[in-house]
Amino acid sequence: MAHPLKGEFDLTRARWRSSGRIEVAFVDHLIGMRDAADPDGPVLVFDEAEWDAFVAGAKDG
């Protein structure tokens, strides 16, 4: 299933999960990540493949 353009990522349904300074939200097939200290600031948006690569890279250091 095709996902909407990242620029159209709908944050109104997002349920943000916090882990220290970072918050993450899973909405449909996209993942948003933001600074918990600045919830109205910019949001990085990943598709599932990008998120998997990001997490794998973080685990590898």
Coordinates of C-alpha atoms in Angstrom, one line a residue:
M1 CA 0.0 0.0 0.0
A2 CA 1.4 3.4 -0.9
H3 CA 1.9 5.9 1.9
P4 CA 1.1 9.6 1.7
L5 CA 3.8 12.0 0.8
K6 CA 6.0 12.7 3.8
G7 CA 5.0 16.4 3.6
E8 CA 1.4 15.3 4.3
F9 CA 2.3 13.4 7.5
D10 CA -0.8 13.8 9.7
L11 CA 0.4 14.5 13.2
T12 CA -3.1 15.0 14.6
R13 CA -3.5 11.2 15.2
A14 CA 0.1 10.7 16.5
R15 CA 0.6 9.2 19.9
W16 CA 4.1 10.2 20.8
R17 CA 6.2 7.9 22.9
S18 CA 9.1 9.4 24.9
S19 CA 12.5 8.0 25.6
G20 CA 14.6 10.7 27.2
R21 CA 14.9 13.7 24.8
I22 CA 13.5 11.9 21.8
E23 CA 9.8 11.3 21.0
V24 CA 8.7 8.8 18.3
A25 CA 5.2 8.3 16.8
F26 CA 4.1 5.6 14.4
V27 CA 1.2 6.7 12.1
D28 CA 0.1 4.4 9.3
H29 CA 3.3 3.4 7.5
L30 CA 5.4 6.4 8.6
I31 CA 7.4 7.2 11.7
G32 CA 7.9 10.6 13.1
M33 CA 10.8 11.6 15.5
R34 CA 11.1 14.9 17.3
D35 CA 12.9 16.6 20.2
A36 CA 10.8 16.1 23.4
A37 CA 12.0 19.5 24.6
D38 CA 10.5 21.2 21.5
P39 CA 7.3 19.4 20.6
D40 CA 6.2 22.2 18.3
G41 CA 9.5 22.1 16.4
P42 CA 10.5 20.1 13.3
V43 CA 9.7 16.4 12.9
L44 CA 11.9 14.0 11.1
V45 CA 9.7 11.6 9.1
F46 CA 10.8 8.1 8.0
D47 CA 9.2 5.4 6.0
E48 CA 9.5 1.9 7.3
A49 CA 12.6 1.0 5.4
E50 CA 14.3 4.2 6.4
W51 CA 13.4 3.7 10.0
D52 CA 14.7 0.1 10.0
A53 CA 18.0 1.4 8.5
F54 CA 18.2 4.2 11.1
V55 CA 17.6 1.8 14.0
A56 CA 20.1 -0.7 12.7
G57 CA 22.7 2.0 12.3
A58 CA 22.1 3.3 15.8
K59 CA 22.5 -0.2 17.2
D60 CA 25.8 -0.7 15.2
G61 CA 27.1 2.6 16.6

